[in-house]
């Protein structure tokens, strides 16, 4: 499988988005989507899917550090299932442990506290999730 991939970092108020290329194993952030109690504007998701035509959509799976599920885990799975059900795209869930910590560290390093707004952190987390998926699935 090659081509363009989209990744989502699910959250109840904000959903981070990243786009990446499997051939380079790199991703870049897109604008985060606002959500109302975990529900995004599905028209914006549809627009992203039409624009990028991803071969695969990756949704970050929030787990506790010991690998057990937390309340947000089921909601992220539900979000992934809804994307698949509504738009028929292939979905994979990917462990997102520490993605927010890594994203915050990278943003802070490049822009200090001003770079740490919620949307930037969420989309940077989506980049970390997607690049981690590439490494795990396709090697360095």
N, CA, C and O atoms as CSV, one atom per row, in Angstrom:
chain,resi,resn,atom,element,x,y,z
A,1,UNK,N,N,0.855,-1.180,0.000
A,1,UNK,CA,C,0.000,0.000,0.000
A,1,UNK,C,C,0.898,1.240,0.000
A,1,UNK,O,O,1.776,1.382,0.851
A,2,UNK,N,N,0.671,2.116,-0.945
A,2,UNK,CA,C,1.462,3.342,-0.968
A,2,UNK,C,C,0.536,4.518,-1.166
A,2,UNK,O,O,-0.661,4.351,-1.397
A,3,UNK,N,N,1.092,5.696,-1.076
A,3,UNK,CA,C,0.306,6.879,-1.321
A,3,UNK,C,C,0.136,7.751,-0.106
A,3,UNK,O,O,0.951,7.757,0.817
A,4,UNK,N,N,-0.960,8.492,-0.141
A,4,UNK,CA,C,-1.263,9.482,0.877
A,4,UNK,C,C,-2.080,8.853,1.993
A,4,UNK,O,O,-2.969,8.038,1.746
A,5,UNK,N,N,-1.769,9.240,3.224
A,5,UNK,CA,C,-2.490,8.770,4.398
A,5,UNK,C,C,-2.957,9.995,5.181
A,5,UNK,O,O,-2.277,11.021,5.206
A,6,UNK,N,N,-4.113,9.881,5.816
A,6,UNK,CA,C,-4.591,10.908,6.749
A,6,UNK,C,C,-4.595,10.299,8.143
A,6,UNK,O,O,-4.846,9.106,8.312
A,7,UNK,N,N,-4.314,11.133,9.139
A,7,UNK,CA,C,-4.379,10.667,10.522
A,7,UNK,C,C,-5.217,11.637,11.335
A,7,UNK,O,O,-5.200,12.845,11.103
A,8,UNK,N,N,-5.948,11.088,12.290
A,8,UNK,CA,C,-6.758,11.885,13.201
A,8,UNK,C,C,-6.363,11.566,14.635
A,8,UNK,O,O,-6.203,10.403,15.004
A,9,UNK,N,N,-6.208,12.617,15.441
A,9,UNK,CA,C,-6.013,12.486,16.886
A,9,UNK,C,C,-7.339,12.900,17.512
A,9,UNK,O,O,-7.611,14.087,17.692
A,10,UNK,N,N,-8.162,11.904,17.843
A,10,UNK,CA,C,-9.514,12.154,18.331
A,10,UNK,C,C,-9.498,12.815,19.698
A,10,UNK,O,O,-8.722,12.442,20.578
A,11,UNK,N,N,-10.366,13.801,19.859
A,11,UNK,CA,C,-10.601,14.442,21.146
A,11,UNK,C,C,-12.040,14.899,21.208
A,11,UNK,O,O,-12.708,14.991,20.178
A,12,UNK,N,N,-12.528,15.187,22.403
A,12,UNK,CA,C,-13.929,15.565,22.538
A,12,UNK,C,C,-14.193,17.001,22.107
A,12,UNK,O,O,-15.314,17.329,21.717
A,13,UNK,N,N,-13.172,17.871,22.172
A,13,UNK,CA,C,-13.350,19.275,21.765
A,13,UNK,C,C,-12.578,19.641,20.508
A,13,UNK,O,O,-12.931,20.597,19.817
A,14,UNK,N,N,-11.532,18.892,20.210
A,14,UNK,CA,C,-10.679,19.184,19.068
A,14,UNK,C,C,-10.136,17.866,18.525
A,14,UNK,O,O,-9.774,16.968,19.284
A,15,UNK,N,N,-10.086,17.768,17.202
A,15,UNK,CA,C,-9.571,16.559,16.553
A,15,UNK,C,C,-8.407,16.991,15.668
A,15,UNK,O,O,-8.585,17.719,14.691
A,16,UNK,N,N,-7.213,16.526,16.033
A,16,UNK,CA,C,-6.022,16.854,15.254
A,16,UNK,C,C,-6.022,16.099,13.937
A,16,UNK,O,O,-6.532,14.982,13.847
A,17,UNK,N,N,-5.439,16.727,12.906
A,17,UNK,CA,C,-5.414,16.128,11.579
A,17,UNK,C,C,-4.010,16.271,11.003
A,17,UNK,O,O,-3.372,17.315,11.142
A,18,UNK,N,N,-3.537,15.207,10.355
A,18,UNK,CA,C,-2.256,15.256,9.659
A,18,UNK,C,C,-2.380,14.490,8.356
A,18,UNK,O,O,-3.202,13.583,8.223
A,19,UNK,N,N,-1.543,14.876,7.392
A,19,UNK,CA,C,-1.470,14.168,6.117
A,19,UNK,C,C,-0.021,13.747,5.922
A,19,UNK,O,O,0.900,14.479,6.286
A,20,UNK,N,N,0.176,12.570,5.349
A,20,UNK,CA,C,1.541,12.096,5.155
A,20,UNK,C,C,1.643,11.187,3.945
A,20,UNK,O,O,0.649,10.734,3.378
A,21,UNK,N,N,2.893,10.943,3.576
A,21,UNK,CA,C,3.207,10.085,2.435
A,21,UNK,C,C,3.942,8.848,2.927
A,21,UNK,O,O,4.950,8.952,3.626
A,22,UNK,N,N,3.439,7.693,2.562
A,22,UNK,CA,C,4.072,6.443,2.974
A,22,UNK,C,C,5.478,6.334,2.396
A,22,UNK,O,O,6.369,5.807,3.062
A,23,UNK,N,N,5.699,6.812,1.191
A,23,UNK,CA,C,7.002,6.659,0.528
A,23,UNK,C,C,8.121,7.387,1.282
A,23,UNK,O,O,9.262,6.923,1.301
A,24,UNK,N,N,7.792,8.527,1.901
A,24,UNK,CA,C,8.801,9.272,2.660
A,24,UNK,C,C,8.710,8.978,4.155
A,24,UNK,O,O,9.656,9.236,4.899
A,25,UNK,N,N,7.578,8.441,4.592
A,25,UNK,CA,C,7.383,8.153,6.009
A,25,UNK,C,C,7.222,9.412,6.855
A,25,UNK,O,O,7.424,9.387,8.069
A,26,UNK,N,N,6.854,10.518,6.195
A,26,UNK,CA,C,6.714,11.782,6.916
A,26,UNK,C,C,5.292,12.305,6.814
A,26,UNK,O,O,4.530,11.937,5.920
A,27,UNK,N,N,4.961,13.175,7.760
A,27,UNK,CA,C,3.623,13.766,7.807
A,27,UNK,C,C,3.744,15.234,8.172
A,27,UNK,O,O,4.766,15.683,8.692
A,28,UNK,N,N,2.672,15.976,7.886
A,28,UNK,CA,C,2.620,17.384,8.282
A,28,UNK,C,C,1.231,17.681,8.833
A,28,UNK,O,O,0.250,17.048,8.443
A,29,UNK,N,N,1.156,18.651,9.745
A,29,UNK,CA,C,-0.140,18.954,10.362
A,29,UNK,C,C,-1.060,19.717,9.415
A,29,UNK,O,O,-0.609,20.508,8.586
A,30,UNK,N,N,-2.342,19.465,9.554
A,30,UNK,CA,C,-3.385,20.261,8.909
A,30,UNK,C,C,-4.143,20.951,10.046
A,30,UNK,O,O,-3.871,20.693,11.219
A,31,UNK,N,N,-5.076,21.812,9.708
A,31,UNK,CA,C,-5.852,22.490,10.744
A,31,UNK,C,C,-6.682,21.483,11.533
A,31,UNK,O,O,-7.334,20.610,10.961
A,32,UNK,N,N,-6.647,21.621,12.850
A,32,UNK,CA,C,-7.467,20.767,13.707
A,32,UNK,C,C,-8.939,21.105,13.486
A,32,UNK,O,O,-9.288,22.225,13.113
A,33,UNK,N,N,-9.787,20.115,13.725
A,33,UNK,CA,C,-11.231,20.289,13.576
A,33,UNK,C,C,-11.854,20.480,14.957
A,33,UNK,O,O,-11.495,19.786,15.907
A,34,UNK,N,N,-12.770,21.405,15.060
A,34,UNK,CA,C,-13.528,21.566,16.305
A,34,UNK,C,C,-14.501,20.394,16.425
A,34,UNK,O,O,-14.979,19.859,15.424
A,35,UNK,N,N,-14.780,20.010,17.655
A,35,UNK,CA,C,-15.741,18.940,17.901
A,35,UNK,C,C,-16.643,19.353,19.058
A,35,UNK,O,O,-16.221,20.063,19.972
A,36,UNK,N,N,-17.881,18.900,19.001
A,36,UNK,CA,C,-18.845,19.121,20.079
A,36,UNK,C,C,-19.031,17.783,20.778
A,36,UNK,O,O,-19.710,16.900,20.253
A,37,UNK,N,N,-18.437,17.623,21.958
A,37,UNK,CA,C,-18.517,16.368,22.699
A,37,UNK,C,C,-18.113,15.164,21.834
A,37,UNK,O,O,-18.735,14.104,21.889
A,38,UNK,N,N,-17.054,15.359,21.034
A,38,UNK,CA,C,-16.526,14.275,20.209
A,38,UNK,C,C,-17.121,14.179,18.823
A,38,UNK,O,O,-16.686,13.349,18.025
A,39,UNK,N,N,-18.106,15.006,18.514
A,39,UNK,CA,C,-18.732,14.954,17.192
A,39,UNK,C,C,-18.192,16.086,16.322
A,39,UNK,O,O,-18.387,17.261,16.634
A,40,UNK,N,N,-17.513,15.729,15.230
A,40,UNK,CA,C,-16.971,16.755,14.350
A,40,UNK,C,C,-18.016,17.221,13.343
A,40,UNK,O,O,-19.116,16.674,13.278
A,41,UNK,N,N,-17.667,18.216,12.575
A,41,UNK,CA,C,-18.467,18.592,11.408
A,41,UNK,C,C,-18.113,17.575,10.316
A,41,UNK,O,O,-17.048,17.651,9.703
A,42,UNK,N,N,-19.019,16.632,10.087
A,42,UNK,CA,C,-18.732,15.550,9.135
A,42,UNK,C,C,-18.488,16.079,7.727
A,42,UNK,O,O,-17.804,15.428,6.937
A,43,UNK,N,N,-19.033,17.246,7.398
A,43,UNK,CA,C,-18.774,17.830,6.075
A,43,UNK,C,C,-17.296,18.180,5.913
A,43,UNK,O,O,-16.742,18.056,4.822
A,44,UNK,N,N,-16.659,18.620,7.005
A,44,UNK,CA,C,-15.226,18.936,6.932
A,44,UNK,C,C,-14.392,17.666,6.768
A,44,UNK,O,O,-13.386,17.672,6.059
A,45,UNK,N,N,-14.804,16.586,7.415
A,45,UNK,CA,C,-14.092,15.301,7.247
A,45,UNK,C,C,-14.239,14.838,5.801
A,45,UNK,O,O,-13.274,14.389,5.183
A,46,UNK,N,N,-15.452,14.952,5.268
A,46,UNK,CA,C,-15.687,14.555,3.877
A,46,UNK,C,C,-14.821,15.387,2.932
A,46,UNK,O,O,-14.255,14.856,1.976
A,47,UNK,N,N,-14.719,16.682,3.197
A,47,UNK,CA,C,-13.895,17.567,2.372
A,47,UNK,C,C,-12.423,17.133,2.401
A,47,UNK,O,O,-11.762,17.098,1.364
A,48,UNK,N,N,-11.918,16.806,3.595
A,48,UNK,CA,C,-10.538,16.324,3.716
A,48,UNK,C,C,-10.325,15.031,2.928
A,48,UNK,O,O,-9.323,14.881,2.229
A,49,UNK,N,N,-11.264,14.109,3.043
A,49,UNK,CA,C,-11.140,12.826,2.348
A,49,UNK,C,C,-11.167,13.024,0.830
A,49,UNK,O,O,-10.424,12.360,0.108
A,50,UNK,N,N,-12.016,13.929,0.345
A,50,UNK,CA,C,-12.077,14.191,-1.092
A,50,UNK,C,C,-10.803,14.888,-1.584
A,50,UNK,O,O,-10.290,14.589,-2.662
A,51,UNK,N,N,-10.305,15.828,-0.761
A,51,UNK,CA,C,-9.109,16.574,-1.158
A,51,UNK,C,C,-7.870,15.683,-1.208
A,51,UNK,O,O,-7.098,15.761,-2.164
A,52,UNK,N,N,-7.668,14.846,-0.205
A,52,UNK,CA,C,-6.429,14.077,-0.090
A,52,UNK,C,C,-6.526,12.666,-0.645
A,52,UNK,O,O,-5.495,12.053,-0.919
A,53,UNK,N,N,-7.737,12.125,-0.824
A,53,UNK,CA,C,-7.918,10.769,-1.365
A,53,UNK,C,C,-6.968,9.758,-0.700
A,53,UNK,O,O,-6.182,9.109,-1.391
A,54,UNK,N,N,-7.034,9.620,0.619
A,54,UNK,CA,C,-6.062,8.764,1.300
A,54,UNK,C,C,-6.240,7.279,0.987
A,54,UNK,O,O,-7.357,6.786,0.829
A,55,UNK,N,N,-5.107,6.585,0.903
A,55,UNK,CA,C,-5.124,5.130,0.742
A,55,UNK,C,C,-5.585,4.487,2.042
A,55,UNK,O,O,-6.160,3.398,2.042
A,56,UNK,N,N,-5.324,5.182,3.161
A,56,UNK,CA,C,-5.671,4.654,4.472
A,56,UNK,C,C,-5.824,5.824,5.439
A,56,UNK,O,O,-5.107,6.821,5.343
A,57,UNK,N,N,-6.761,5.691,6.364
A,57,UNK,CA,C,-6.946,6.687,7.423
A,57,UNK,C,C,-6.527,6.038,8.745
A,57,UNK,O,O,-6.979,4.946,9.088
A,58,UNK,N,N,-5.662,6.730,9.469
A,58,UNK,CA,C,-5.184,6.251,10.764
A,58,UNK,C,C,-5.865,7.072,11.853
A,58,UNK,O,O,-5.887,8.301,11.788
A,59,UNK,N,N,-6.415,6.398,12.844
A,59,UNK,CA,C,-7.009,7.084,13.989
A,59,UNK,C,C,-6.229,6.656,15.223
A,59,UNK,O,O,-6.075,5.465,15.494
A,60,UNK,N,N,-5.740,7.640,15.966
A,60,UNK,CA,C,-5.004,7.359,17.184
A,60,UNK,C,C,-5.891,6.690,18.216
A,60,UNK,O,O,-7.030,7.101,18.436
A,61,UNK,N,N,-5.358,5.656,18.846
A,61,UNK,CA,C,-6.099,4.909,19.858
A,61,UNK,C,C,-5.530,5.258,21.231
A,61,UNK,O,O,-4.429,4.826,21.571
A,62,UNK,N,N,-6.276,6.042,22.031
A,62,UNK,CA,C,-5.767,6.431,23.349
A,62,UNK,C,C,-5.836,5.266,24.332
A,62,UNK,O,O,-6.904,4.715,24.600
A,63,UNK,N,N,-4.676,4.910,24.855
A,63,UNK,CA,C,-4.579,3.831,25.830
A,63,UNK,C,C,-3.849,4.344,27.069
A,63,UNK,O,O,-3.095,5.314,27.000
A,64,UNK,N,N,-4.077,3.689,28.188
A,64,UNK,CA,C,-3.300,3.988,29.390
A,64,UNK,C,C,-1.868,3.509,29.163
A,64,UNK,O,O,-1.608,2.719,28.255
A,65,UNK,N,N,-0.942,3.991,29.992
A,65,UNK,CA,C,0.457,3.625,29.812
A,65,UNK,C,C,0.687,2.116,29.910
A,65,UNK,O,O,1.629,1.597,29.310
A,66,UNK,N,N,-0.163,1.404,30.659
A,66,UNK,CA,C,-0.003,-0.052,30.776
A,66,UNK,C,C,-0.712,-0.807,29.643
A,66,UNK,O,O,-0.773,-2.036,29.658
A,67,UNK,N,N,-1.247,-0.068,28.663
A,67,UNK,CA,C,-1.886,-0.697,27.510
A,67,UNK,C,C,-3.365,-0.975,27.679
A,67,UNK,O,O,-4.017,-1.450,26.749
A,68,UNK,N,N,-3.906,-0.684,28.858
A,68,UNK,CA,C,-5.332,-0.911,29.062
A,68,UNK,C,C,-6.133,0.242,28.459
A,68,UNK,O,O,-5.616,1.331,28.209
A,69,UNK,N,N,-7.408,-0.042,28.237
A,69,UNK,CA,C,-8.268,0.970,27.643
A,69,UNK,C,C,-8.737,1.974,28.691
A,69,UNK,O,O,-8.790,1.675,29.884
A,70,UNK,N,N,-9.070,3.154,28.224
A,70,UNK,CA,C,-9.600,4.224,29.066
A,70,UNK,C,C,-10.933,4.664,28.463
A,70,UNK,O,O,-11.282,4.203,27.376
A,71,UNK,N,N,-11.685,5.535,29.125
A,71,UNK,CA,C,-12.994,5.937,28.584
A,71,UNK,C,C,-12.919,6.501,27.150
A,71,UNK,O,O,-13.828,6.265,26.353
A,72,UNK,N,N,-11.870,7.225,26.821
A,72,UNK,CA,C,-11.765,7.821,25.486
A,72,UNK,C,C,-11.471,6.778,24.403
A,72,UNK,O,O,-11.701,7.036,23.222
A,73,UNK,N,N,-10.968,5.609,24.793
A,73,UNK,CA,C,-10.620,4.568,23.816
A,73,UNK,C,C,-11.848,4.150,23.001
A,73,UNK,O,O,-11.787,4.087,21.774
A,74,UNK,N,N,-12.948,3.870,23.676
A,74,UNK,CA,C,-14.177,3.441,22.985
A,74,UNK,C,C,-14.698,4.554,22.074
A,74,UNK,O,O,-15.203,4.287,20.984
A,75,UNK,N,N,-14.571,5.795,22.526
A,75,UNK,CA,C,-15.044,6.920,21.705
A,75,UNK,C,C,-14.189,7.082,20.457
A,75,UNK,O,O,-14.716,7.408,19.393
A,76,UNK,N,N,-12.880,6.862,20.563
A,76,UNK,CA,C,-12.003,6.944,19.389
A,76,UNK,C,C,-12.332,5.820,18.405
A,76,UNK,O,O,-12.353,6.036,17.193
A,77,UNK,N,N,-12.590,4.620,18.930
A,77,UNK,CA,C,-12.996,3.493,18.058
A,77,UNK,C,C,-14.301,3.827,17.331
A,77,UNK,O,O,-14.438,3.570,16.135
A,78,UNK,N,N,-15.255,4.398,18.065
A,78,UNK,CA,C,-16.536,4.771,17.486
A,78,UNK,C,C,-16.340,5.816,16.371
A,78,UNK,O,O,-16.958,5.721,15.311
A,79,UNK,N,N,-15.482,6.801,16.620
A,79,UNK,CA,C,-15.163,7.818,15.623
A,79,UNK,C,C,-14.590,7.155,14.356
A,79,UNK,O,O,-15.000,7.481,13.242
A,80,UNK,N,N,-13.652,6.235,14.537
A,80,UNK,CA,C,-13.054,5.520,13.397
A,80,UNK,C,C,-14.124,4.734,12.636
A,80,UNK,O,O,-14.157,4.754,11.406
A,81,UNK,N,N,-14.996,4.041,13.373
A,81,UNK,CA,C,-16.065,3.261,12.741
A,81,UNK,C,C,-17.017,4.151,11.952
A,81,UNK,O,O,-17.497,3.764,10.887
A,82,UNK,N,N,-17.291,5.350,12.478
A,82,UNK,CA,C,-18.188,6.270,11.773
A,82,UNK,C,C,-17.554,6.771,10.478
A,82,UNK,O,O,-18.242,6.902,9.466
A,83,UNK,N,N,-16.251,7.054,10.498
A,83,UNK,CA,C,-15.578,7.478,9.262
A,83,UNK,C,C,-15.689,6.367,8.219
A,83,UNK,O,O,-16.026,6.616,7.062
A,84,UNK,N,N,-15.401,5.141,8.648
A,84,UNK,CA,C,-15.487,4.007,7.718
A,84,UNK,C,C,-16.918,3.828,7.203
A,84,UNK,O,O,-17.138,3.643,6.006
A,85,UNK,N,N,-17.880,3.886,8.117
A,85,UNK,CA,C,-19.279,3.679,7.736
A,85,UNK,C,C,-19.822,4.763,6.811
A,85,UNK,O,O,-20.543,4.461,5.860
A,86,UNK,N,N,-19.485,6.011,7.079
A,86,UNK,CA,C,-19.998,7.126,6.285
A,86,UNK,C,C,-19.326,7.239,4.925
A,86,UNK,O,O,-19.978,7.546,3.927
A,87,UNK,N,N,-18.022,6.991,4.890
A,87,UNK,CA,C,-17.256,7.311,3.686
A,87,UNK,C,C,-16.615,6.097,3.023
A,87,UNK,O,O,-16.057,6.212,1.932
A,88,UNK,N,N,-16.688,4.930,3.672
A,88,UNK,CA,C,-16.185,3.702,3.065
A,88,UNK,C,C,-14.672,3.637,2.926
A,88,UNK,O,O,-14.165,2.836,2.140
A,89,UNK,N,N,-13.940,4.459,3.668
A,89,UNK,CA,C,-12.480,4.437,3.572
A,89,UNK,C,C,-11.900,3.403,4.527
A,89,UNK,O,O,-12.494,3.084,5.556
A,90,UNK,N,N,-10.733,2.888,4.167
A,90,UNK,CA,C,-10.039,1.931,5.028
A,90,UNK,C,C,-9.486,2.665,6.242
A,90,UNK,O,O,-8.921,3.753,6.126
A,91,UNK,N,N,-9.660,2.047,7.412
A,91,UNK,CA,C,-9.250,2.652,8.686
A,91,UNK,C,C,-8.340,1.688,9.430
A,91,UNK,O,O,-8.552,0.476,9.409
A,92,UNK,N,N,-7.332,2.233,10.083
A,92,UNK,CA,C,-6.523,1.463,11.034
A,92,UNK,C,C,-6.412,2.290,12.299
A,92,UNK,O,O,-6.256,3.510,12.246
A,93,UNK,N,N,-6.493,1.621,13.428
A,93,UNK,CA,C,-6.272,2.272,14.722
A,93,UNK,C,C,-4.798,2.099,15.077
A,93,UNK,O,O,-4.205,1.054,14.812
A,94,UNK,N,N,-4.212,3.138,15.682
A,94,UNK,CA,C,-2.792,3.066,16.048
A,94,UNK,C,C,-2.590,3.617,17.450
A,94,UNK,O,O,-3.077,4.697,17.785
A,95,UNK,N,N,-1.869,2.864,18.258
A,95,UNK,CA,C,-1.558,3.249,19.638
A,95,UNK,C,C,-0.949,4.650,19.648
A,95,UNK,O,O,0.049,4.911,18.977
A,96,UNK,N,N,-1.563,5.541,20.417
A,96,UNK,CA,C,-1.079,6.926,20.439
A,96,UNK,C,C,-0.441,7.315,21.762
A,96,UNK,O,O,-0.282,8.505,22.035
A,97,UNK,N,N,-0.072,6.344,22.591
A,97,UNK,CA,C,0.539,6.683,23.887
A,97,UNK,C,C,1.728,7.619,23.700
A,97,UNK,O,O,2.599,7.377,22.865
A,98,UNK,N,N,1.749,8.667,24.471
A,98,UNK,CA,C,2.810,9.686,24.513
A,98,UNK,C,C,2.864,10.596,23.289
A,98,UNK,O,O,3.768,11.426,23.194
A,99,UNK,N,N,1.928,10.470,22.352
A,99,UNK,CA,C,1.971,11.341,21.169
A,99,UNK,C,C,1.793,12.808,21.546
A,99,UNK,O,O,2.446,13.673,20.962
A,100,UNK,N,N,0.925,13.105,22.504
A,100,UNK,CA,C,0.708,14.497,22.907
A,100,UNK,C,C,1.943,15.051,23.612
A,100,UNK,O,O,2.313,16.207,23.403
A,101,UNK,N,N,2.574,14.237,24.439
A,101,UNK,CA,C,3.794,14.676,25.128
A,101,UNK,C,C,4.877,15.011,24.099
A,101,UNK,O,O,5.529,16.051,24.187
A,102,UNK,N,N,5.059,14.114,23.121
A,102,UNK,CA,C,6.068,14.340,22.080
A,102,UNK,C,C,5.725,15.566,21.239
A,102,UNK,O,O,6.607,16.359,20.908
A,103,UNK,N,N,4.455,15.723,20.893
A,103,UNK,CA,C,4.024,16.867,20.080
A,103,UNK,C,C,4.261,18.176,20.823
A,103,UNK,O,O,4.771,19.136,20.244
A,104,UNK,N,N,3.893,18.222,22.105
A,104,UNK,CA,C,4.089,19.443,22.902
A,104,UNK,C,C,5.578,19.801,22.990
A,104,UNK,O,O,5.950,20.968,22.869
A,105,UNK,N,N,6.417,18.795,23.199
A,105,UNK,CA,C,7.861,19.044,23.312
A,105,UNK,C,C,8.402,19.630,22.014
A,105,UNK,O,O,9.184,20.580,22.044
A,106,UNK,N,N,7.992,19.074,20.873
A,106,UNK,CA,C,8.457,19.573,19.582
A,106,UNK,C,C,7.973,20.984,19.302
A,106,UNK,O,O,8.741,21.820,18.826
A,107,UNK,N,N,6.713,21.257,19.591
A,107,UNK,CA,C,6.171,22.598,19.366
A,107,UNK,C,C,6.844,23.618,20.273
A,107,UNK,O,O,7.183,24.715,19.830
A,108,UNK,N,N,7.040,23.261,21.540
A,108,UNK,CA,C,7.669,24.180,22.484
A,108,UNK,C,C,9.097,24.498,22.047
A,108,UNK,O,O,9.548,25.641,22.124
A,109,UNK,N,N,9.793,23.466,21.589
A,109,UNK,CA,C,11.179,23.647,21.153
A,109,UNK,C,C,11.277,24.648,20.005
A,109,UNK,O,O,12.241,25.409,19.919
A,110,UNK,N,N,10.275,24.647,19.121
A,110,UNK,CA,C,10.309,25.524,17.945
A,110,UNK,C,C,9.622,26.867,18.145
A,110,UNK,O,O,9.896,27.810,17.403
A,111,UNK,N,N,8.722,26.978,19.146
A,111,UNK,CA,C,7.994,28.234,19.269
A,111,UNK,C,C,7.652,28.667,20.672
A,111,UNK,O,O,6.922,29.641,20.855
A,112,UNK,N,N,8.157,27.973,21.663
A,112,UNK,CA,C,7.867,28.354,23.033
A,112,UNK,C,C,6.406,28.152,23.384
A,112,UNK,O,O,5.680,27.448,22.682
A,113,UNK,N,N,5.978,28.773,24.475
A,113,UNK,CA,C,4.607,28.601,24.951
A,113,UNK,C,C,3.565,29.054,23.934
A,113,UNK,O,O,2.471,28.494,23.877
A,114,UNK,N,N,3.898,30.066,23.131
A,114,UNK,CA,C,2.925,30.561,22.139
A,114,UNK,C,C,2.535,29.483,21.134
A,114,UNK,O,O,1.445,29.534,20.566
A,115,UNK,N,N,3.405,28.516,20.912
A,115,UNK,CA,C,3.135,27.461,19.928
A,115,UNK,C,C,2.227,26.370,20.481
A,115,UNK,O,O,1.820,25.474,19.742
A,116,UNK,N,N,1.906,26.433,21.772
A,116,UNK,CA,C,1.181,25.336,22.403
A,116,UNK,C,C,-0.334,25.509,22.429
A,116,UNK,O,O,-0.983,25.022,23.355
A,117,UNK,N,N,-0.924,26.195,21.430
A,117,UNK,CA,C,-2.381,26.282,21.423
A,117,UNK,C,C,-2.961,24.904,21.103
A,117,UNK,O,O,-2.311,24.075,20.466
A,118,UNK,N,N,-4.194,24.678,21.558
A,118,UNK,CA,C,-4.827,23.356,21.515
A,118,UNK,C,C,-4.839,22.734,20.117
A,118,UNK,O,O,-4.490,21.564,19.964
A,119,UNK,N,N,-5.231,23.494,19.104
A,119,UNK,CA,C,-5.305,22.949,17.750
A,119,UNK,C,C,-3.944,22.527,17.233
A,119,UNK,O,O,-3.816,21.493,16.578
A,120,UNK,N,N,-2.918,23.334,17.527
A,120,UNK,CA,C,-1.562,22.991,17.084
A,120,UNK,C,C,-1.077,21.710,17.747
A,120,UNK,O,O,-0.483,20.852,17.093
A,121,UNK,N,N,-1.329,21.582,19.041
A,121,UNK,CA,C,-0.906,20.378,19.757
A,121,UNK,C,C,-1.637,19.157,19.203
A,121,UNK,O,O,-1.014,18.117,18.989
A,122,UNK,N,N,-2.942,19.261,18.966
A,122,UNK,CA,C,-3.708,18.122,18.473
A,122,UNK,C,C,-3.239,17.687,17.082
A,122,UNK,O,O,-3.098,16.492,16.827
A,123,UNK,N,N,-2.996,18.642,16.184
A,123,UNK,CA,C,-2.539,18.273,14.848
A,123,UNK,C,C,-1.096,17.781,14.868
A,123,UNK,O,O,-0.739,16.891,14.097
A,124,UNK,N,N,-0.259,18.349,15.743
A,124,UNK,CA,C,1.108,17.833,15.895
A,124,UNK,C,C,1.063,16.406,16.433
A,124,UNK,O,O,1.884,15.574,16.048
A,125,UNK,N,N,0.116,16.118,17.315
A,125,UNK,CA,C,-0.062,14.755,17.817
A,125,UNK,C,C,-0.455,13.815,16.676
A,125,UNK,O,O,0.012,12.678,16.624
A,126,UNK,N,N,-1.304,14.281,15.770
A,126,UNK,CA,C,-1.692,13.471,14.612
A,126,UNK,C,C,-0.469,13.169,13.741
A,126,UNK,O,O,-0.357,12.076,13.186
A,127,UNK,N,N,0.451,14.141,13.619
A,127,UNK,CA,C,1.703,13.913,12.873
A,127,UNK,C,C,2.508,12.803,13.551
A,127,UNK,O,O,2.993,11.887,12.887
A,128,UNK,N,N,2.644,12.890,14.868
A,128,UNK,CA,C,3.396,11.877,15.621
A,128,UNK,C,C,2.753,10.502,15.436
A,128,UNK,O,O,3.455,9.512,15.226
A,129,UNK,N,N,1.438,10.438,15.513
A,129,UNK,CA,C,0.711,9.172,15.330
A,129,UNK,C,C,0.990,8.599,13.947
A,129,UNK,O,O,1.293,7.413,13.819
A,130,UNK,N,N,0.890,9.425,12.916
A,130,UNK,CA,C,1.068,8.939,11.546
A,130,UNK,C,C,2.506,8.508,11.287
A,130,UNK,O,O,2.740,7.457,10.689
A,131,UNK,N,N,3.472,9.310,11.731
A,131,UNK,CA,C,4.868,8.934,11.509
A,131,UNK,C,C,5.233,7.673,12.295
A,131,UNK,O,O,6.031,6.864,11.822
A,132,UNK,N,N,4.665,7.499,13.476
A,132,UNK,CA,C,4.859,6.287,14.258
A,132,UNK,C,C,4.263,5.087,13.518
A,132,UNK,O,O,4.865,4.015,13.479
A,133,UNK,N,N,3.084,5.273,12.936
A,133,UNK,CA,C,2.455,4.193,12.149
A,133,UNK,C,C,3.344,3.798,10.981
A,133,UNK,O,O,3.540,2.611,10.720
A,134,UNK,N,N,3.888,4.795,10.272
A,134,UNK,CA,C,4.772,4.509,9.136
A,134,UNK,C,C,5.975,3.680,9.587
A,134,UNK,O,O,6.314,2.680,8.954
A,135,UNK,N,N,6.619,4.097,10.681
A,135,UNK,CA,C,7.804,3.373,11.170
A,135,UNK,C,C,7.463,1.949,11.551
A,135,UNK,O,O,8.185,1.012,11.209
A,136,UNK,N,N,6.347,1.791,12.269
A,136,UNK,CA,C,5.958,0.451,12.734
A,136,UNK,C,C,5.526,-0.442,11.581
A,136,UNK,O,O,5.796,-1.643,11.595
A,137,UNK,N,N,4.858,0.127,10.584
A,137,UNK,CA,C,4.296,-0.683,9.497
A,137,UNK,C,C,5.236,-0.897,8.328
A,137,UNK,O,O,5.187,-1.939,7.675
A,138,UNK,N,N,6.094,0.083,8.055
A,138,UNK,CA,C,6.916,0.034,6.844
A,138,UNK,C,C,8.401,0.134,7.139
A,138,UNK,O,O,9.204,0.203,6.208
A,139,UNK,N,N,8.792,0.145,8.409
A,139,UNK,CA,C,10.204,0.262,8.764
A,139,UNK,C,C,10.681,1.691,8.631
A,139,UNK,O,O,9.931,2.569,8.204
A,140,UNK,N,N,11.927,1.922,8.996
A,140,UNK,CA,C,12.504,3.265,8.941
A,140,UNK,C,C,12.474,3.700,7.521
A,140,UNK,O,O,12.908,4.808,7.205
